[in-house]
Short mmCIF file of C-alpha atoms in Angstrom, two decimals:
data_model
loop_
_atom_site.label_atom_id
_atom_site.label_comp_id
_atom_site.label_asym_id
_atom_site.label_seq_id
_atom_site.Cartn_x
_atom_site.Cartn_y
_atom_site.Cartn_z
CA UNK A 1 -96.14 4.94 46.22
CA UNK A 2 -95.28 1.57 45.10
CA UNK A 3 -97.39 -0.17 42.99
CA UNK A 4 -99.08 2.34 41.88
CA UNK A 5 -103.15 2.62 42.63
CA UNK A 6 -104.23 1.34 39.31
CA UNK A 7 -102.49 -1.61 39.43
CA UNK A 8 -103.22 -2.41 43.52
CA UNK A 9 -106.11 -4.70 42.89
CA UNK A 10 -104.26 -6.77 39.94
CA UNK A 11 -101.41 -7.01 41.98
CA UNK A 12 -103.15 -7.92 45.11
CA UNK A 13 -104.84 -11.10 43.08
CA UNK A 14 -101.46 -11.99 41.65
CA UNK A 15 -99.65 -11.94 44.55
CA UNK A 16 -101.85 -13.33 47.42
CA UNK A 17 -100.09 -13.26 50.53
CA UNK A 18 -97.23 -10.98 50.13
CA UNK A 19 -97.58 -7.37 51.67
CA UNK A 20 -95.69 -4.57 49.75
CA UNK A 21 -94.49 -1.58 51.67
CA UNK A 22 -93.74 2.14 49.82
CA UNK A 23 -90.14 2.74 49.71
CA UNK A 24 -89.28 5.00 52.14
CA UNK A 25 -87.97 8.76 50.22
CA UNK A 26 -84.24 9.07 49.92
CA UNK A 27 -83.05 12.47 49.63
CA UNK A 28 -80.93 12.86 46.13
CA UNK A 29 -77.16 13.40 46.39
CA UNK A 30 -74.87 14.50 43.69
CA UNK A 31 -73.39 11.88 41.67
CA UNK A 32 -69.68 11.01 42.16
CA UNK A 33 -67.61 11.65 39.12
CA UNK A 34 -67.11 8.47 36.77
CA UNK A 35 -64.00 6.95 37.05
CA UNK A 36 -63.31 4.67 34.21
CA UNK A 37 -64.16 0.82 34.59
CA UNK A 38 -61.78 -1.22 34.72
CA UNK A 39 -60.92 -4.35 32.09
CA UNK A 40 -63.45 -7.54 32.81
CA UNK A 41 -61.12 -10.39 34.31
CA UNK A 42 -61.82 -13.64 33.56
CA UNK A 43 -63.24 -15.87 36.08
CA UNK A 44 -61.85 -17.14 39.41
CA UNK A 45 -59.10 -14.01 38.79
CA UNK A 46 -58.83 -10.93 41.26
CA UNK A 47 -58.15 -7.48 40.37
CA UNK A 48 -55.07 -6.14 42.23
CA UNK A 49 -55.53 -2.17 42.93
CA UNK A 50 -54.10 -0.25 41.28
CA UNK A 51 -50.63 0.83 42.37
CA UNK A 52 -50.22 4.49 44.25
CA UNK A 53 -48.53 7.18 42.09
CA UNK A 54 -45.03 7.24 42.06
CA UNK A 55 -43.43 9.72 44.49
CA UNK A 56 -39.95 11.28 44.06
CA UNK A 57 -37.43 9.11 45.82
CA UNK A 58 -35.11 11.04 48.58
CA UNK A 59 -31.70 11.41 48.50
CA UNK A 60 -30.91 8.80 51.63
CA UNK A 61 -33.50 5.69 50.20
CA UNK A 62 -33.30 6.00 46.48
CA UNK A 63 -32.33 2.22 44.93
CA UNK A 64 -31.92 1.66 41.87
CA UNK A 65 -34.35 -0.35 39.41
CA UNK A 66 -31.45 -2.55 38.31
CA UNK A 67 -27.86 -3.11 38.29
CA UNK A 68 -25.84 -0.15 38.04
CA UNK A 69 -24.14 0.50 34.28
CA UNK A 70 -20.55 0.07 34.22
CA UNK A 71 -18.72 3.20 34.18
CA UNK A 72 -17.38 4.56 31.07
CA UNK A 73 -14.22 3.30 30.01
CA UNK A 74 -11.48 5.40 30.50
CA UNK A 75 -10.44 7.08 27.05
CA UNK A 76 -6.87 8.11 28.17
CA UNK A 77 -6.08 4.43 28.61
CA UNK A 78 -7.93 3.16 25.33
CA UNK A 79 -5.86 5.74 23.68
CA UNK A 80 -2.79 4.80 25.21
CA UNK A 81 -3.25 0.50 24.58
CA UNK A 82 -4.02 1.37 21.33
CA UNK A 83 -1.19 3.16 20.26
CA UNK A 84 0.74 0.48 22.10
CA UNK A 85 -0.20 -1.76 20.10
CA UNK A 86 0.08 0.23 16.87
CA UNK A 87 3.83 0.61 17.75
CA UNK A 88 4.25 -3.23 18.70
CA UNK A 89 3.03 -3.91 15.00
CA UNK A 90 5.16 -1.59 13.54
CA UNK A 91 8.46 -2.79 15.56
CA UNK A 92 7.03 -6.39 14.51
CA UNK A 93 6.84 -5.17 10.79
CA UNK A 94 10.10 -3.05 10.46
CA UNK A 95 12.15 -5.44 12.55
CA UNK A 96 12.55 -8.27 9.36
CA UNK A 97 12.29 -5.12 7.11
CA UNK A 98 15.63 -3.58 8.72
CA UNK A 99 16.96 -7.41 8.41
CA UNK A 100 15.92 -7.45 4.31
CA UNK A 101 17.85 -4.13 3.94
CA UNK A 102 20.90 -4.75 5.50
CA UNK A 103 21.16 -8.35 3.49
CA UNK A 104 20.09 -6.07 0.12
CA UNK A 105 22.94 -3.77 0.91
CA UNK A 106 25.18 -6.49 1.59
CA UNK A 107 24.33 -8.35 -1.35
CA UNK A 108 23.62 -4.48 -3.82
CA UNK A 109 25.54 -1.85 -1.91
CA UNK A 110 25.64 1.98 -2.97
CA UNK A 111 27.07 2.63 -6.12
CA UNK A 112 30.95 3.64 -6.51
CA UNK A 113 30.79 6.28 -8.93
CA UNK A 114 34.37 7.18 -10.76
CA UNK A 115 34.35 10.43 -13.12
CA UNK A 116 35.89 11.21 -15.97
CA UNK A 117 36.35 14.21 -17.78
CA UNK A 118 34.54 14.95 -21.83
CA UNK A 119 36.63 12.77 -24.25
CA UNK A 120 39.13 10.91 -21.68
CA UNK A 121 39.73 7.69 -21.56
CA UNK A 122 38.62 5.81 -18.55
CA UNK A 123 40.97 2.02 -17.47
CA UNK A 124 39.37 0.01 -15.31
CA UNK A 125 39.68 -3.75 -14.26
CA UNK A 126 41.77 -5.01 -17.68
CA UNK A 127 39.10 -2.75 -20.19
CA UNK A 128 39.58 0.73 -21.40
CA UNK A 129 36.49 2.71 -22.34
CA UNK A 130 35.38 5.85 -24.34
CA UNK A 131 32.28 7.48 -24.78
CA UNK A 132 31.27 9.95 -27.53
CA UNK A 133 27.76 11.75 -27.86
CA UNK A 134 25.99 12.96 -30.97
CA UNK A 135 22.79 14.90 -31.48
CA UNK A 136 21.04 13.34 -34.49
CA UNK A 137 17.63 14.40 -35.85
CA UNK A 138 16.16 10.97 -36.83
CA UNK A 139 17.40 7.06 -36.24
CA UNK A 140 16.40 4.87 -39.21
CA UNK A 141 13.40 2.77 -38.49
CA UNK A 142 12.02 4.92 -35.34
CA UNK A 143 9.03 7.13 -35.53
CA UNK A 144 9.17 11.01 -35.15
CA UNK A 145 9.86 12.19 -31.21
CA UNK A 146 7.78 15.43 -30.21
CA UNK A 147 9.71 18.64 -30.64
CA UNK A 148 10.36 19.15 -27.41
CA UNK A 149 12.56 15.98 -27.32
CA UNK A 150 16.04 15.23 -28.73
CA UNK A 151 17.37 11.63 -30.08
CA UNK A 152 21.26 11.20 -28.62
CA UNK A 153 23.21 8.44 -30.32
CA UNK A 154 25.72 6.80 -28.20
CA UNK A 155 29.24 5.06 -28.86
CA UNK A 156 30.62 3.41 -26.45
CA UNK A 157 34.25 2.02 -27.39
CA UNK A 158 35.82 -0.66 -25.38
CA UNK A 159 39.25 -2.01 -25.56
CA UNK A 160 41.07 -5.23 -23.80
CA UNK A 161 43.88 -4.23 -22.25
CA UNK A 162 44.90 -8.07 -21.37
CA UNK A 163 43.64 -11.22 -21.88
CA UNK A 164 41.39 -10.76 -18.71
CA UNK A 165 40.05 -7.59 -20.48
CA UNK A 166 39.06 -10.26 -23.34
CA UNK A 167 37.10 -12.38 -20.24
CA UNK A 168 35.48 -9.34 -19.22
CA UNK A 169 33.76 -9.12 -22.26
CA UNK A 170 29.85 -9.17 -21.42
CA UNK A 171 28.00 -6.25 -22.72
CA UNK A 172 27.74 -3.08 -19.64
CA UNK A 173 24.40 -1.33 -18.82
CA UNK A 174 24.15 2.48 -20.08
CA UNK A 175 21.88 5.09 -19.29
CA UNK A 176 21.45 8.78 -19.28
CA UNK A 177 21.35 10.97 -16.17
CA UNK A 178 21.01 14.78 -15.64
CA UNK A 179 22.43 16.59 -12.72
CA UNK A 180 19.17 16.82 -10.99
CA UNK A 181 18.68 13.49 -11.01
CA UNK A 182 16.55 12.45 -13.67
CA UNK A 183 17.62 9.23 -15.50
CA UNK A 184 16.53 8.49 -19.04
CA UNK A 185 17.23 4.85 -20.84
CA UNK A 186 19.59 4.03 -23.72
CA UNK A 187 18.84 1.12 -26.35
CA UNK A 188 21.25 -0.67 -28.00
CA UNK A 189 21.36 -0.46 -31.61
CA UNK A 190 24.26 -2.98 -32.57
CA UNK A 191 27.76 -3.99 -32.07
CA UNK A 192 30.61 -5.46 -33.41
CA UNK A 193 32.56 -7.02 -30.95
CA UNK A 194 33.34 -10.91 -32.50
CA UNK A 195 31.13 -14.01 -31.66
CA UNK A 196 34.01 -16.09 -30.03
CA UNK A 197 36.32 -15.36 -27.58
CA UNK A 198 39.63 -16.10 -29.85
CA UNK A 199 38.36 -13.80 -32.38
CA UNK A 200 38.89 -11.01 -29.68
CA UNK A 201 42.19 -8.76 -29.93
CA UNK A 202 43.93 -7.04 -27.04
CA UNK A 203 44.42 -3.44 -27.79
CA UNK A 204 41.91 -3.79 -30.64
CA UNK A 205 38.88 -1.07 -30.37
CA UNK A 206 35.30 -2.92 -30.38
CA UNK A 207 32.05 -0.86 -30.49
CA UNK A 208 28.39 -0.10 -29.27
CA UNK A 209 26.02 1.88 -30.73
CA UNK A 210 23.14 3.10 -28.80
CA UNK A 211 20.29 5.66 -28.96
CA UNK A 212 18.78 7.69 -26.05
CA UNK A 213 15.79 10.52 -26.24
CA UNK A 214 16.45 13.22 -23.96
CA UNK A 215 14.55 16.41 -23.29
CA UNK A 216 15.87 18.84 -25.82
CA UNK A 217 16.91 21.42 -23.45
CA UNK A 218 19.07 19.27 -21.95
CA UNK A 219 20.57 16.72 -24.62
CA UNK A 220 24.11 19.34 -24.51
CA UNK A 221 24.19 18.52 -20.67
CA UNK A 222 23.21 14.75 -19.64
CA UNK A 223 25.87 12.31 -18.66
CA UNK A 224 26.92 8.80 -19.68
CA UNK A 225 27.24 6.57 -16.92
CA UNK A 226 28.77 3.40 -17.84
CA UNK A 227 28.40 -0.03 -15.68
CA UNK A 228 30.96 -2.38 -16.19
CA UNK A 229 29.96 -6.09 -15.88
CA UNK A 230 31.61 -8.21 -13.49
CA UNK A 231 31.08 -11.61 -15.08
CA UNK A 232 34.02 -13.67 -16.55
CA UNK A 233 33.41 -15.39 -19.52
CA UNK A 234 36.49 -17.95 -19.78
CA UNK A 235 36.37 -20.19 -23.38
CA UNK A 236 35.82 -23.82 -23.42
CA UNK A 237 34.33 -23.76 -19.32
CA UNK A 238 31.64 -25.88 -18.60
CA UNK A 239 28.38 -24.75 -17.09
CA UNK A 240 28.93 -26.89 -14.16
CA UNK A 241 32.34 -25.13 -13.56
CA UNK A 242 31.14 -21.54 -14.39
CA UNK A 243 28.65 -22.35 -11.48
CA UNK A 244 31.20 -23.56 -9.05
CA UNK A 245 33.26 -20.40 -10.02
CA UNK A 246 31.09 -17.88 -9.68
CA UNK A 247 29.87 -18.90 -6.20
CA UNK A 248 33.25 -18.18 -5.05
CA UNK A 249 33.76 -14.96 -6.83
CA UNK A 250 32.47 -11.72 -4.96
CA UNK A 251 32.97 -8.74 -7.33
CA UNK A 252 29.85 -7.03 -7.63
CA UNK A 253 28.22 -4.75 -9.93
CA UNK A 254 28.48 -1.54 -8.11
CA UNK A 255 31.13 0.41 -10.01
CA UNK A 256 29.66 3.33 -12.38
CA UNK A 257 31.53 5.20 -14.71
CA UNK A 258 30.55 8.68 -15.27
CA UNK A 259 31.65 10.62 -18.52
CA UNK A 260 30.91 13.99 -18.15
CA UNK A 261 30.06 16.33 -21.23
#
């Protein structure tokens, strides 16, 4: 009963007028489950519903959610524009590099190599030459070599057949080579070929001492390979001459003589 008894007359005085009625019984029911309460929204703002659970889209209506990807490129054609161009870079690169060879062998082409047998003497282009070879155990003024090394001294005589032997009278290059290959430098020690051209004598023998170290097991078996120099060295020319003179001159320095032991 509502209000209850002990309170009827109080509230009949403070409420004069008004009639009250008991609230009729309502049978209880179970309670739903709670479902959680959703965030306040501000003022003036609706709450959409929620959306309905995502069901698995068939076969004939699926679209997708946003453009499609591109497809993979192909690798077979990556590969192959890629080694394309690999190969256009190389023809680009060895193209000029063929070019520079041919004017290098033009200008430096392969060696001419003329023999000659241990002791002989070898004529060529207006100078005669001779080489002997000597085993020596030290050479004044050089430090020890390790024992498994030998010192060679070197004497290279020249002789002017003519007087364009005595023009060709610059000093050749000389090294050492084995028969494998191997090629081992020879310094000059001195010389004593004159200062001045007209001091020079054709038929007269003129010297040049060198020294070589060589491994020892083969200082009874390396060869002497001799290159003559081309230049012309005429008395009394001026630069200016020499210049125009040589540019017309094409004798190169290709020709090797090789004295065998």
């Amino acid at each position: 009963m509502w209000p209850p008894p002990a309170r009827e007359e109080h509230a009949r005085e403070e409420h004069a007028g008004i009639s009250t009625q008991p609230f009729p019984a309502v049978p209880a029911s179970p309670l739903p489950p709670r479902r959680p309460v959703p965030a306040m929204q501000p003022l003036g703002m609706t709450q959409e519903p929620p959306d309905p659970a995502p069901t698995a889209p068939q076969a004939d209506d699926a679209e997708p959610d946003g453009p499609a990807d591109p497809p993979p490129p192909r690798r077979g054609r990556t590969a192959l524009l890629a080694t394309g161009a690999v190969l256009a870079l190389a023809v680009a690169i060895a193209v000029p590099t063929l070019d520079g060879y041919g004017i290098y062998l033009e200008a430096r082409p392969p060696d001419q190599i003329h023999v000659f047998a241990a002791g002989q003497t070898a004529s060529f282009r207006h100078v005669s030459w001779q080489v002997s070879v000597e085993a020596v155990d030290t050479i004044p003024n050089t430090r020890p070599v390790p024992a498994d090394r030998q010192w060679l001294k070197i004497r290279l005589t020249r002789v002017a057949l003519d007087q364009e032997g005595i023009i060709r009278r610059a000093a050749p290059d000389v090294e050492m080579r084995a028969l494998d290959g191997r090629v081992w430098k020879v310094e000059p020690l001195a010389d004593d070929l004159p200062l001045e051209a007209r001091d020079h004598r054709i038929g007269a023998p003129y010297h040049y001492d060198m020294v070589s170290v060589v491994p020892k097991a083969l200082a009874g078996q390396v060869e002497v390979y001799v290159r003559p120099s081309p230049a012309r060295m005429i008395e009394g020319e001026s630069v200016q001459d020499m210049f125009k003179r040589s540019a017309k001159e094409t004798e190169l320095k290709d020709n090797v003589l090789r004295f065998r032991r």
